[in-house]
Every structure is written in C-alpha cells, then in structure tokens.
Amino acid sequence: MKFKPWFYSVLRAVFSPLFKLIYRVKFVNAHNLPDSGAYILAANHISGVDPIIMAVGQKHRYIHYMAKAELFNNKLKEWFFKSIGCFPVQRGNSDINSVKHFEQVVNNGNIMGIFIEGTRSKTGEFLKPKSGAALIAFDTKTPVIPVCNTKTDKGYICHFGDPMTLEELGFNNGGAKEYREASRRIMDKIKSFREQDLS
C-alpha cells in the first residue's frame, strides 16, 4: 500500500471548507511552507483533527505523517492511512523502521509531519518534547518548521513558523544532548507562537 496523491487531494478538497466552518480555523503564516524542497513540520498535538487542519492549511504540498501504530489495526484502516501518507510508529520504543522510512520521505524532497510531544495533550498544555524530529532533521540535514495548534473560545488557530536551519537548532556533531537541545528550541518557538496568538 502506497501513498496516493489523488486521494489525499480529494480528501483535502472535501474537508477544507467543512473544517474551516466547524472549527472556525484561523491560519497564521500558512504561506511560510515553501512550494518545493524537504521540510519537517514539528507541531504540538491537542486534538485528533490536528493533522487534518494542518493539511487543509497547505493547498499545494502533501504532508506525510508519523501516526501511532494502533491506527493501522485492520486492513481497511491501514489502506486508508497509508494512502494519505501516514506511516505507523511504535510509541515508547526506538522504532528504527519508522525513522528510516521518514528519512527516505524527506530525502526524496517531501514534507514530514510529526507531533513533537509524541502524544496528544489531553489538557492542551505543552508536554515535554521528544527527540525524533531533531534526530531526523540532523541525519537528513532538513530544516524544521515549528507549528503551533491552539484552541480558543473563538475557534482554532494553526500557526506556521519560519524554517529553522540546523545552525538555528544548535547542531554541531549530533548526539543525544544536541537532539534534546534542538527539541527544546523547537518547542520554545511553538510556545512563543501561542503567546502571540493569545495576546
């Protein structure tokens, strides 16, 4: 089962007006995502609709997401999620196959979406970031675009940041310490977007 761009495009066209109406979505800097080249979207996770809303915000690019393995627990769901560019990851483990898959995704010039906290925040508050996005960014020399998802009384805000280079992420030789520092820098950007959006 492979990614089907036509299927992704149809779903995005269908869901775009629906989600904008239901969730009253406001996009900030959605145009920041360049029309070509590989990027990693590193976002916080507050709702099951986050990946759909992020996809709706990008009219010309496809986002390939890391998704929890539980979503692929039958043939139909596996077909659906893989057709829209999702790939299963075993949470809580060092899933080397998933890392290799997404390194190939970005090496092919595509966009990878990852929820940097590793799981959904039930309260909406920020969780401690994981190092997966930073590791893949360093290994593939790919810029990271931080994304902040925020719910307010007026609706839903999806805020895209500027691409962060490896230098801005603090990379030198790689390794666990630098991955943690890069993850902190990404999360600090995400937090700053929420402060802006709620001010």
mmCIF file with all atom_site columns, C-alpha atoms in Angstrom:
data_model
loop_
_atom_site.group_PDB
_atom_site.id
_atom_site.type_symbol
_atom_site.label_atom_id
_atom_site.label_alt_id
_atom_site.label_comp_id
_atom_site.label_asym_id
_atom_site.label_entity_id
_atom_site.label_seq_id
_atom_site.pdbx_PDB_ins_code
_atom_site.Cartn_x
_atom_site.Cartn_y
_atom_site.Cartn_z
_atom_site.occupancy
_atom_site.B_iso_or_equiv
_atom_site.pdbx_formal_charge
_atom_site.auth_seq_id
_atom_site.auth_comp_id
_atom_site.auth_asym_id
_atom_site.auth_atom_id
_atom_site.pdbx_PDB_model_num
ATOM 1   C CA . MET A 1 1   ? 0.000   0.000  0.000  1.00 0.00 ? 1   MET A CA 1
ATOM 2   C CA . LYS A 1 2   ? 1.456   3.306  -1.110 1.00 0.00 ? 2   LYS A CA 1
ATOM 3   C CA . PHE A 1 3   ? 0.737   7.000  -0.800 1.00 0.00 ? 3   PHE A CA 1
ATOM 4   C CA . LYS A 1 4   ? -1.963  8.128  -3.253 1.00 0.00 ? 4   LYS A CA 1
ATOM 5   C CA . PRO A 1 5   ? -1.668  11.880 -4.002 1.00 0.00 ? 5   PRO A CA 1
ATOM 6   C CA . TRP A 1 6   ? -5.016  11.965 -5.841 1.00 0.00 ? 6   TRP A CA 1
ATOM 7   C CA . PHE A 1 7   ? -6.818  10.506 -2.807 1.00 0.00 ? 7   PHE A CA 1
ATOM 8   C CA . TYR A 1 8   ? -5.108  12.984 -0.473 1.00 0.00 ? 8   TYR A CA 1
ATOM 9   C CA . SER A 1 9   ? -6.100  15.873 -2.772 1.00 0.00 ? 9   SER A CA 1
ATOM 10  C CA . VAL A 1 10  ? -9.737  14.784 -2.929 1.00 0.00 ? 10  VAL A CA 1
ATOM 11  C CA . LEU A 1 11  ? -9.999  14.480 0.852  1.00 0.00 ? 11  LEU A CA 1
ATOM 12  C CA . ARG A 1 12  ? -8.346  17.859 1.371  1.00 0.00 ? 12  ARG A CA 1
ATOM 13  C CA . ALA A 1 13  ? -10.756 19.498 -1.069 1.00 0.00 ? 13  ALA A CA 1
ATOM 14  C CA . VAL A 1 14  ? -13.724 17.923 0.718  1.00 0.00 ? 14  VAL A CA 1
ATOM 15  C CA . PHE A 1 15  ? -12.581 18.630 4.268  1.00 0.00 ? 15  PHE A CA 1
ATOM 16  C CA . SER A 1 16  ? -11.206 22.135 3.696  1.00 0.00 ? 16  SER A CA 1
ATOM 17  C CA . PRO A 1 17  ? -14.489 24.109 3.742  1.00 0.00 ? 17  PRO A CA 1
ATOM 18  C CA . LEU A 1 18  ? -16.027 21.744 6.288  1.00 0.00 ? 18  LEU A CA 1
ATOM 19  C CA . PHE A 1 19  ? -13.232 22.092 8.832  1.00 0.00 ? 19  PHE A CA 1
ATOM 20  C CA . LYS A 1 20  ? -12.918 25.842 8.340  1.00 0.00 ? 20  LYS A CA 1
ATOM 21  C CA . LEU A 1 21  ? -16.627 26.154 9.118  1.00 0.00 ? 21  LEU A CA 1
ATOM 22  C CA . ILE A 1 22  ? -16.863 23.713 12.021 1.00 0.00 ? 22  ILE A CA 1
ATOM 23  C CA . TYR A 1 23  ? -13.623 24.618 13.783 1.00 0.00 ? 23  TYR A CA 1
ATOM 24  C CA . ARG A 1 24  ? -13.522 28.286 12.692 1.00 0.00 ? 24  ARG A CA 1
ATOM 25  C CA . VAL A 1 25  ? -9.873  27.815 11.792 1.00 0.00 ? 25  VAL A CA 1
ATOM 26  C CA . LYS A 1 26  ? -7.518  30.759 11.547 1.00 0.00 ? 26  LYS A CA 1
ATOM 27  C CA . PHE A 1 27  ? -4.225  30.062 9.786  1.00 0.00 ? 27  PHE A CA 1
ATOM 28  C CA . VAL A 1 28  ? -1.176  32.156 10.595 1.00 0.00 ? 28  VAL A CA 1
ATOM 29  C CA . ASN A 1 29  ? 1.721   32.218 8.115  1.00 0.00 ? 29  ASN A CA 1
ATOM 30  C CA . ALA A 1 30  ? 0.457   29.152 6.249  1.00 0.00 ? 30  ALA A CA 1
ATOM 31  C CA . HIS A 1 31  ? 2.272   30.539 3.203  1.00 0.00 ? 31  HIS A CA 1
ATOM 32  C CA . ASN A 1 32  ? 5.590   30.005 5.047  1.00 0.00 ? 32  ASN A CA 1
ATOM 33  C CA . LEU A 1 33  ? 5.778   26.466 3.716  1.00 0.00 ? 33  LEU A CA 1
ATOM 34  C CA . PRO A 1 34  ? 7.861   26.704 0.504  1.00 0.00 ? 34  PRO A CA 1
ATOM 35  C CA . ASP A 1 35  ? 6.453   25.284 -2.723 1.00 0.00 ? 35  ASP A CA 1
ATOM 36  C CA . SER A 1 36  ? 9.318   22.811 -3.047 1.00 0.00 ? 36  SER A CA 1
ATOM 37  C CA . GLY A 1 37  ? 12.011  21.110 -1.014 1.00 0.00 ? 37  GLY A CA 1
ATOM 38  C CA . ALA A 1 38  ? 12.044  18.851 2.018  1.00 0.00 ? 38  ALA A CA 1
ATOM 39  C CA . TYR A 1 39  ? 10.890  20.112 5.407  1.00 0.00 ? 39  TYR A CA 1
ATOM 40  C CA . ILE A 1 40  ? 9.894   18.672 8.755  1.00 0.00 ? 40  ILE A CA 1
ATOM 41  C CA . LEU A 1 41  ? 6.761   20.112 10.339 1.00 0.00 ? 41  LEU A CA 1
ATOM 42  C CA . ALA A 1 42  ? 7.111   19.762 14.121 1.00 0.00 ? 42  ALA A CA 1
ATOM 43  C CA . ALA A 1 43  ? 3.834   20.538 15.880 1.00 0.00 ? 43  ALA A CA 1
ATOM 44  C CA . ASN A 1 44  ? 2.215   20.296 19.268 1.00 0.00 ? 44  ASN A CA 1
ATOM 45  C CA . HIS A 1 45  ? -0.772  17.956 19.488 1.00 0.00 ? 45  HIS A CA 1
ATOM 46  C CA . ILE A 1 46  ? -4.055  18.981 21.135 1.00 0.00 ? 46  ILE A CA 1
ATOM 47  C CA . SER A 1 47  ? -6.704  17.193 19.069 1.00 0.00 ? 47  SER A CA 1
ATOM 48  C CA . GLY A 1 48  ? -7.263  14.300 16.718 1.00 0.00 ? 48  GLY A CA 1
ATOM 49  C CA . VAL A 1 49  ? -8.065  16.805 13.975 1.00 0.00 ? 49  VAL A CA 1
ATOM 50  C CA . ASP A 1 50  ? -4.633  18.494 14.141 1.00 0.00 ? 50  ASP A CA 1
ATOM 51  C CA . PRO A 1 51  ? -3.188  16.628 11.128 1.00 0.00 ? 51  PRO A CA 1
ATOM 52  C CA . ILE A 1 52  ? -6.272  17.356 9.020  1.00 0.00 ? 52  ILE A CA 1
ATOM 53  C CA . ILE A 1 53  ? -6.250  21.054 9.876  1.00 0.00 ? 53  ILE A CA 1
ATOM 54  C CA . MET A 1 54  ? -2.526  21.319 9.134  1.00 0.00 ? 54  MET A CA 1
ATOM 55  C CA . ALA A 1 55  ? -3.106  19.581 5.784  1.00 0.00 ? 55  ALA A CA 1
ATOM 56  C CA . VAL A 1 56  ? -6.021  21.901 4.971  1.00 0.00 ? 56  VAL A CA 1
ATOM 57  C CA . GLY A 1 57  ? -3.691  24.857 5.552  1.00 0.00 ? 57  GLY A CA 1
ATOM 58  C CA . GLN A 1 58  ? -1.397  23.727 2.742  1.00 0.00 ? 58  GLN A CA 1
ATOM 59  C CA . LYS A 1 59  ? -3.006  23.838 -0.695 1.00 0.00 ? 59  LYS A CA 1
ATOM 60  C CA . HIS A 1 60  ? -0.029  22.723 -2.784 1.00 0.00 ? 60  HIS A CA 1
ATOM 61  C CA . ARG A 1 61  ? 2.024   20.357 -0.618 1.00 0.00 ? 61  ARG A CA 1
ATOM 62  C CA . TYR A 1 62  ? 1.398   16.902 0.820  1.00 0.00 ? 62  TYR A CA 1
ATOM 63  C CA . ILE A 1 63  ? 2.290   16.160 4.436  1.00 0.00 ? 63  ILE A CA 1
ATOM 64  C CA . HIS A 1 64  ? 3.436   12.631 5.323  1.00 0.00 ? 64  HIS A CA 1
ATOM 65  C CA . TYR A 1 65  ? 2.693   11.981 8.986  1.00 0.00 ? 65  TYR A CA 1
ATOM 66  C CA . MET A 1 66  ? 4.060   9.710  11.633 1.00 0.00 ? 66  MET A CA 1
ATOM 67  C CA . ALA A 1 67  ? 0.980   8.047  13.181 1.00 0.00 ? 67  ALA A CA 1
ATOM 68  C CA . LYS A 1 68  ? 0.532   5.727  16.133 1.00 0.00 ? 68  LYS A CA 1
ATOM 69  C CA . ALA A 1 69  ? 0.552   2.060  15.152 1.00 0.00 ? 69  ALA A CA 1
ATOM 70  C CA . GLU A 1 70  ? -2.864  1.483  16.755 1.00 0.00 ? 70  GLU A CA 1
ATOM 71  C CA . LEU A 1 71  ? -4.476  3.341  13.838 1.00 0.00 ? 71  LEU A CA 1
ATOM 72  C CA . PHE A 1 72  ? -3.379  0.582  11.446 1.00 0.00 ? 72  PHE A CA 1
ATOM 73  C CA . ASN A 1 73  ? -5.056  -2.316 13.259 1.00 0.00 ? 73  ASN A CA 1
ATOM 74  C CA . ASN A 1 74  ? -7.085  -3.607 10.295 1.00 0.00 ? 74  ASN A CA 1
ATOM 75  C CA . LYS A 1 75  ? -6.683  -3.779 6.517  1.00 0.00 ? 75  LYS A CA 1
ATOM 76  C CA . LEU A 1 76  ? -9.157  -1.013 5.701  1.00 0.00 ? 76  LEU A CA 1
ATOM 77  C CA . LYS A 1 77  ? -7.653  1.468  8.149  1.00 0.00 ? 77  LYS A CA 1
ATOM 78  C CA . GLU A 1 78  ? -4.159  0.507  7.056  1.00 0.00 ? 78  GLU A CA 1
ATOM 79  C CA . TRP A 1 79  ? -5.105  1.163  3.404  1.00 0.00 ? 79  TRP A CA 1
ATOM 80  C CA . PHE A 1 80  ? -6.706  4.497  4.282  1.00 0.00 ? 80  PHE A CA 1
ATOM 81  C CA . PHE A 1 81  ? -3.892  5.904  6.406  1.00 0.00 ? 81  PHE A CA 1
ATOM 82  C CA . LYS A 1 82  ? -1.099  4.734  4.119  1.00 0.00 ? 82  LYS A CA 1
ATOM 83  C CA . SER A 1 83  ? -2.982  6.133  1.109  1.00 0.00 ? 83  SER A CA 1
ATOM 84  C CA . ILE A 1 84  ? -2.867  9.612  2.680  1.00 0.00 ? 84  ILE A CA 1
ATOM 85  C CA . GLY A 1 85  ? 0.825   9.374  3.508  1.00 0.00 ? 85  GLY A CA 1
ATOM 86  C CA . CYS A 1 86  ? 0.755   8.158  7.115  1.00 0.00 ? 86  CYS A CA 1
ATOM 87  C CA . PHE A 1 87  ? 3.198   5.570  8.404  1.00 0.00 ? 87  PHE A CA 1
ATOM 88  C CA . PRO A 1 88  ? 2.914   3.660  11.700 1.00 0.00 ? 88  PRO A CA 1
ATOM 89  C CA . VAL A 1 89  ? 5.282   4.256  14.590 1.00 0.00 ? 89  VAL A CA 1
ATOM 90  C CA . GLN A 1 90  ? 5.518   2.213  17.765 1.00 0.00 ? 90  GLN A CA 1
ATOM 91  C CA . ARG A 1 91  ? 5.302   4.764  20.548 1.00 0.00 ? 91  ARG A CA 1
ATOM 92  C CA . GLY A 1 92  ? 7.557   4.326  23.537 1.00 0.00 ? 92  GLY A CA 1
ATOM 93  C CA . ASN A 1 93  ? 10.125  2.352  21.554 1.00 0.00 ? 93  ASN A CA 1
ATOM 94  C CA . SER A 1 94  ? 13.043  3.178  19.287 1.00 0.00 ? 94  SER A CA 1
ATOM 95  C CA . ASP A 1 95  ? 11.200  2.405  16.060 1.00 0.00 ? 95  ASP A CA 1
ATOM 96  C CA . ILE A 1 96  ? 14.113  2.244  13.616 1.00 0.00 ? 96  ILE A CA 1
ATOM 97  C CA . ASN A 1 97  ? 11.918  1.236  10.664 1.00 0.00 ? 97  ASN A CA 1
ATOM 98  C CA . SER A 1 98  ? 9.767   4.357  11.053 1.00 0.00 ? 98  SER A CA 1
ATOM 99  C CA . VAL A 1 99  ? 12.821  6.587  11.360 1.00 0.00 ? 99  VAL A CA 1
ATOM 100 C CA . LYS A 1 100 ? 14.315  5.083  8.192  1.00 0.00 ? 100 LYS A CA 1
ATOM 101 C CA . HIS A 1 101 ? 11.013  5.466  6.350  1.00 0.00 ? 101 HIS A CA 1
ATOM 102 C CA . PHE A 1 102 ? 10.708  9.152  7.171  1.00 0.00 ? 102 PHE A CA 1
ATOM 103 C CA . GLU A 1 103 ? 14.345  9.831  6.453  1.00 0.00 ? 103 GLU A CA 1
ATOM 104 C CA . GLN A 1 104 ? 13.592  8.490  2.978  1.00 0.00 ? 104 GLN A CA 1
ATOM 105 C CA . VAL A 1 105 ? 10.483  10.690 2.789  1.00 0.00 ? 105 VAL A CA 1
ATOM 106 C CA . VAL A 1 106 ? 12.482  13.873 3.353  1.00 0.00 ? 106 VAL A CA 1
ATOM 107 C CA . ASN A 1 107 ? 15.459  12.674 1.301  1.00 0.00 ? 107 ASN A CA 1
ATOM 108 C CA . ASN A 1 108 ? 13.007  12.440 -1.611 1.00 0.00 ? 108 ASN A CA 1
ATOM 109 C CA . GLY A 1 109 ? 12.130  16.117 -1.171 1.00 0.00 ? 109 GLY A CA 1
ATOM 110 C CA . ASN A 1 110 ? 8.833   15.646 0.653  1.00 0.00 ? 110 ASN A CA 1
ATOM 111 C CA . ILE A 1 111 ? 7.314   17.078 3.826  1.00 0.00 ? 111 ILE A CA 1
ATOM 112 C CA . MET A 1 112 ? 7.163   15.085 7.033  1.00 0.00 ? 112 MET A CA 1
ATOM 113 C CA . GLY A 1 113 ? 4.753   15.966 9.832  1.00 0.00 ? 113 GLY A CA 1
ATOM 114 C CA . ILE A 1 114 ? 5.499   14.905 13.387 1.00 0.00 ? 114 ILE A CA 1
ATOM 115 C CA . PHE A 1 115 ? 3.919   15.758 16.719 1.00 0.00 ? 115 PHE A CA 1
ATOM 116 C CA . ILE A 1 116 ? 6.954   16.629 18.753 1.00 0.00 ? 116 ILE A CA 1
ATOM 117 C CA . GLU A 1 117 ? 5.447   15.715 22.125 1.00 0.00 ? 117 GLU A CA 1
ATOM 118 C CA . GLY A 1 118 ? 4.943   12.129 20.959 1.00 0.00 ? 118 GLY A CA 1
ATOM 119 C CA . THR A 1 119 ? 1.288   12.027 22.036 1.00 0.00 ? 119 THR A CA 1
ATOM 120 C CA . ARG A 1 120 ? -1.790  14.215 22.338 1.00 0.00 ? 120 ARG A CA 1
ATOM 121 C CA . SER A 1 121 ? -2.029  16.595 25.268 1.00 0.00 ? 121 SER A CA 1
ATOM 122 C CA . LYS A 1 122 ? -5.365  15.968 26.985 1.00 0.00 ? 122 LYS A CA 1
ATOM 123 C CA . THR A 1 123 ? -5.298  19.386 28.667 1.00 0.00 ? 123 THR A CA 1
ATOM 124 C CA . GLY A 1 124 ? -3.929  21.400 25.755 1.00 0.00 ? 124 GLY A CA 1
ATOM 125 C CA . GLU A 1 125 ? -0.874  22.312 27.812 1.00 0.00 ? 125 GLU A CA 1
ATOM 126 C CA . PHE A 1 126 ? 2.538   21.664 26.295 1.00 0.00 ? 126 PHE A CA 1
ATOM 127 C CA . LEU A 1 127 ? 4.248   18.365 27.044 1.00 0.00 ? 127 LEU A CA 1
ATOM 128 C CA . LYS A 1 128 ? 7.961   17.618 27.114 1.00 0.00 ? 128 LYS A CA 1
ATOM 129 C CA . PRO A 1 129 ? 9.249   17.320 23.522 1.00 0.00 ? 129 PRO A CA 1
ATOM 130 C CA . LYS A 1 130 ? 10.659  14.084 22.160 1.00 0.00 ? 130 LYS A CA 1
ATOM 131 C CA . SER A 1 131 ? 13.848  13.929 20.072 1.00 0.00 ? 131 SER A CA 1
ATOM 132 C CA . GLY A 1 132 ? 12.537  12.173 16.946 1.00 0.00 ? 132 GLY A CA 1
ATOM 133 C CA . ALA A 1 133 ? 12.101  15.299 14.821 1.00 0.00 ? 133 ALA A CA 1
ATOM 134 C CA . ALA A 1 134 ? 15.530  16.602 15.772 1.00 0.00 ? 134 ALA A CA 1
ATOM 135 C CA . LEU A 1 135 ? 17.208  13.264 15.051 1.00 0.00 ? 135 LEU A CA 1
ATOM 136 C CA . ILE A 1 136 ? 15.691  13.032 11.568 1.00 0.00 ? 136 ILE A CA 1
ATOM 137 C CA . ALA A 1 137 ? 16.468  16.710 10.889 1.00 0.00 ? 137 ALA A CA 1
ATOM 138 C CA . PHE A 1 138 ? 20.137  16.173 11.729 1.00 0.00 ? 138 PHE A CA 1
ATOM 139 C CA . ASP A 1 139 ? 20.503  12.873 9.877  1.00 0.00 ? 139 ASP A CA 1
ATOM 140 C CA . THR A 1 140 ? 18.906  14.239 6.702  1.00 0.00 ? 140 THR A CA 1
ATOM 141 C CA . LYS A 1 141 ? 20.094  17.874 7.001  1.00 0.00 ? 141 LYS A CA 1
ATOM 142 C CA . THR A 1 142 ? 16.473  19.040 6.728  1.00 0.00 ? 142 THR A CA 1
ATOM 143 C CA . PRO A 1 143 ? 15.079  22.340 8.086  1.00 0.00 ? 143 PRO A CA 1
ATOM 144 C CA . VAL A 1 144 ? 12.315  22.199 10.699 1.00 0.00 ? 144 VAL A CA 1
ATOM 145 C CA . ILE A 1 145 ? 9.166   24.326 10.558 1.00 0.00 ? 145 ILE A CA 1
ATOM 146 C CA . PRO A 1 146 ? 7.565   24.662 14.017 1.00 0.00 ? 146 PRO A CA 1
ATOM 147 C CA . VAL A 1 147 ? 3.747   24.631 14.090 1.00 0.00 ? 147 VAL A CA 1
ATOM 148 C CA . CYS A 1 148 ? 1.515   25.623 16.999 1.00 0.00 ? 148 CYS A CA 1
ATOM 149 C CA . ASN A 1 149 ? -2.047  24.361 17.311 1.00 0.00 ? 149 ASN A CA 1
ATOM 150 C CA . THR A 1 150 ? -4.222  26.317 19.752 1.00 0.00 ? 150 THR A CA 1
ATOM 151 C CA . LYS A 1 151 ? -7.893  26.147 20.730 1.00 0.00 ? 151 LYS A CA 1
ATOM 152 C CA . THR A 1 152 ? -9.597  29.360 21.814 1.00 0.00 ? 152 THR A CA 1
ATOM 153 C CA . ASP A 1 153 ? -13.152 30.445 22.558 1.00 0.00 ? 153 ASP A CA 1
ATOM 154 C CA . LYS A 1 154 ? -13.258 31.935 19.064 1.00 0.00 ? 154 LYS A CA 1
ATOM 155 C CA . GLY A 1 155 ? -12.013 28.829 17.255 1.00 0.00 ? 155 GLY A CA 1
ATOM 156 C CA . TYR A 1 156 ? -8.836  27.052 16.298 1.00 0.00 ? 156 TYR A CA 1
ATOM 157 C CA . ILE A 1 157 ? -5.509  28.669 15.418 1.00 0.00 ? 157 ILE A CA 1
ATOM 158 C CA . CYS A 1 158 ? -2.867  26.884 13.345 1.00 0.00 ? 158 CYS A CA 1
ATOM 159 C CA . HIS A 1 159 ? 0.341   28.934 13.324 1.00 0.00 ? 159 HIS A CA 1
ATOM 160 C CA . PHE A 1 160 ? 3.207   28.000 10.966 1.00 0.00 ? 160 PHE A CA 1
ATOM 161 C CA . GLY A 1 161 ? 6.680   29.349 11.710 1.00 0.00 ? 161 GLY A CA 1
ATOM 162 C CA . ASP A 1 162 ? 9.715   30.046 9.574  1.00 0.00 ? 162 ASP A CA 1
ATOM 163 C CA . PRO A 1 163 ? 12.053  27.159 8.701  1.00 0.00 ? 163 PRO A CA 1
ATOM 164 C CA . MET A 1 164 ? 14.726  26.598 11.347 1.00 0.00 ? 164 MET A CA 1
ATOM 165 C CA . THR A 1 165 ? 18.140  25.672 9.952  1.00 0.00 ? 165 THR A CA 1
ATOM 166 C CA . LEU A 1 166 ? 20.462  23.139 11.545 1.00 0.00 ? 166 LEU A CA 1
ATOM 167 C CA . GLU A 1 167 ? 22.523  26.055 12.851 1.00 0.00 ? 167 GLU A CA 1
ATOM 168 C CA . GLU A 1 168 ? 19.455  27.611 14.488 1.00 0.00 ? 168 GLU A CA 1
ATOM 169 C CA . LEU A 1 169 ? 18.687  24.249 16.047 1.00 0.00 ? 169 LEU A CA 1
ATOM 170 C CA . GLY A 1 170 ? 22.139  24.256 17.646 1.00 0.00 ? 170 GLY A CA 1
ATOM 171 C CA . PHE A 1 171 ? 23.581  21.262 15.819 1.00 0.00 ? 171 PHE A CA 1
ATOM 172 C CA . ASN A 1 172 ? 27.284  20.616 15.601 1.00 0.00 ? 172 ASN A CA 1
ATOM 173 C CA . ASN A 1 173 ? 28.182  16.921 15.768 1.00 0.00 ? 173 ASN A CA 1
ATOM 174 C CA . GLY A 1 174 ? 24.809  15.446 16.696 1.00 0.00 ? 174 GLY A CA 1
ATOM 175 C CA . GLY A 1 175 ? 24.185  13.115 19.600 1.00 0.00 ? 175 GLY A CA 1
ATOM 176 C CA . ALA A 1 176 ? 21.595  12.834 22.370 1.00 0.00 ? 176 ALA A CA 1
ATOM 177 C CA . LYS A 1 177 ? 22.462  16.139 24.072 1.00 0.00 ? 177 LYS A CA 1
ATOM 178 C CA . GLU A 1 178 ? 22.150  18.120 20.828 1.00 0.00 ? 178 GLU A CA 1
ATOM 179 C CA . TYR A 1 179 ? 18.899  16.339 19.930 1.00 0.00 ? 179 TYR A CA 1
ATOM 180 C CA . ARG A 1 180 ? 17.419  17.374 23.280 1.00 0.00 ? 180 ARG A CA 1
ATOM 181 C CA . GLU A 1 181 ? 18.621  20.959 22.849 1.00 0.00 ? 181 GLU A CA 1
ATOM 182 C CA . ALA A 1 182 ? 17.225  21.151 19.305 1.00 0.00 ? 182 ALA A CA 1
ATOM 183 C CA . SER A 1 183 ? 13.892  19.761 20.513 1.00 0.00 ? 183 SER A CA 1
ATOM 184 C CA . ARG A 1 184 ? 13.802  22.394 23.264 1.00 0.00 ? 184 ARG A CA 1
ATOM 185 C CA . ARG A 1 185 ? 14.440  25.161 20.730 1.00 0.00 ? 185 ARG A CA 1
ATOM 186 C CA . ILE A 1 186 ? 11.648  23.907 18.500 1.00 0.00 ? 186 ILE A CA 1
ATOM 187 C CA . MET A 1 187 ? 9.259   23.742 21.451 1.00 0.00 ? 187 MET A CA 1
ATOM 188 C CA . ASP A 1 188 ? 10.261  27.228 22.584 1.00 0.00 ? 188 ASP A CA 1
ATOM 189 C CA . LYS A 1 189 ? 9.268   28.524 19.132 1.00 0.00 ? 189 LYS A CA 1
ATOM 190 C CA . ILE A 1 190 ? 5.930   26.716 19.346 1.00 0.00 ? 190 ILE A CA 1
ATOM 191 C CA . LYS A 1 191 ? 5.293   28.204 22.794 1.00 0.00 ? 191 LYS A CA 1
ATOM 192 C CA . SER A 1 192 ? 6.139   31.696 21.538 1.00 0.00 ? 192 SER A CA 1
ATOM 193 C CA . PHE A 1 193 ? 3.531   31.348 18.772 1.00 0.00 ? 193 PHE A CA 1
ATOM 194 C CA . ARG A 1 194 ? 0.829   30.572 21.333 1.00 0.00 ? 194 ARG A CA 1
ATOM 195 C CA . GLU A 1 195 ? 1.819   33.638 23.356 1.00 0.00 ? 195 GLU A CA 1
ATOM 196 C CA . GLN A 1 196 ? 1.471   35.742 20.203 1.00 0.00 ? 196 GLN A CA 1
ATOM 197 C CA . ASP A 1 197 ? -1.833  34.186 19.192 1.00 0.00 ? 197 ASP A CA 1
ATOM 198 C CA . LEU A 1 198 ? -3.402  34.647 22.623 1.00 0.00 ? 198 LEU A CA 1
ATOM 199 C CA . SER A 1 199 ? -2.139  38.169 23.232 1.00 0.00 ? 199 SER A CA 1
#
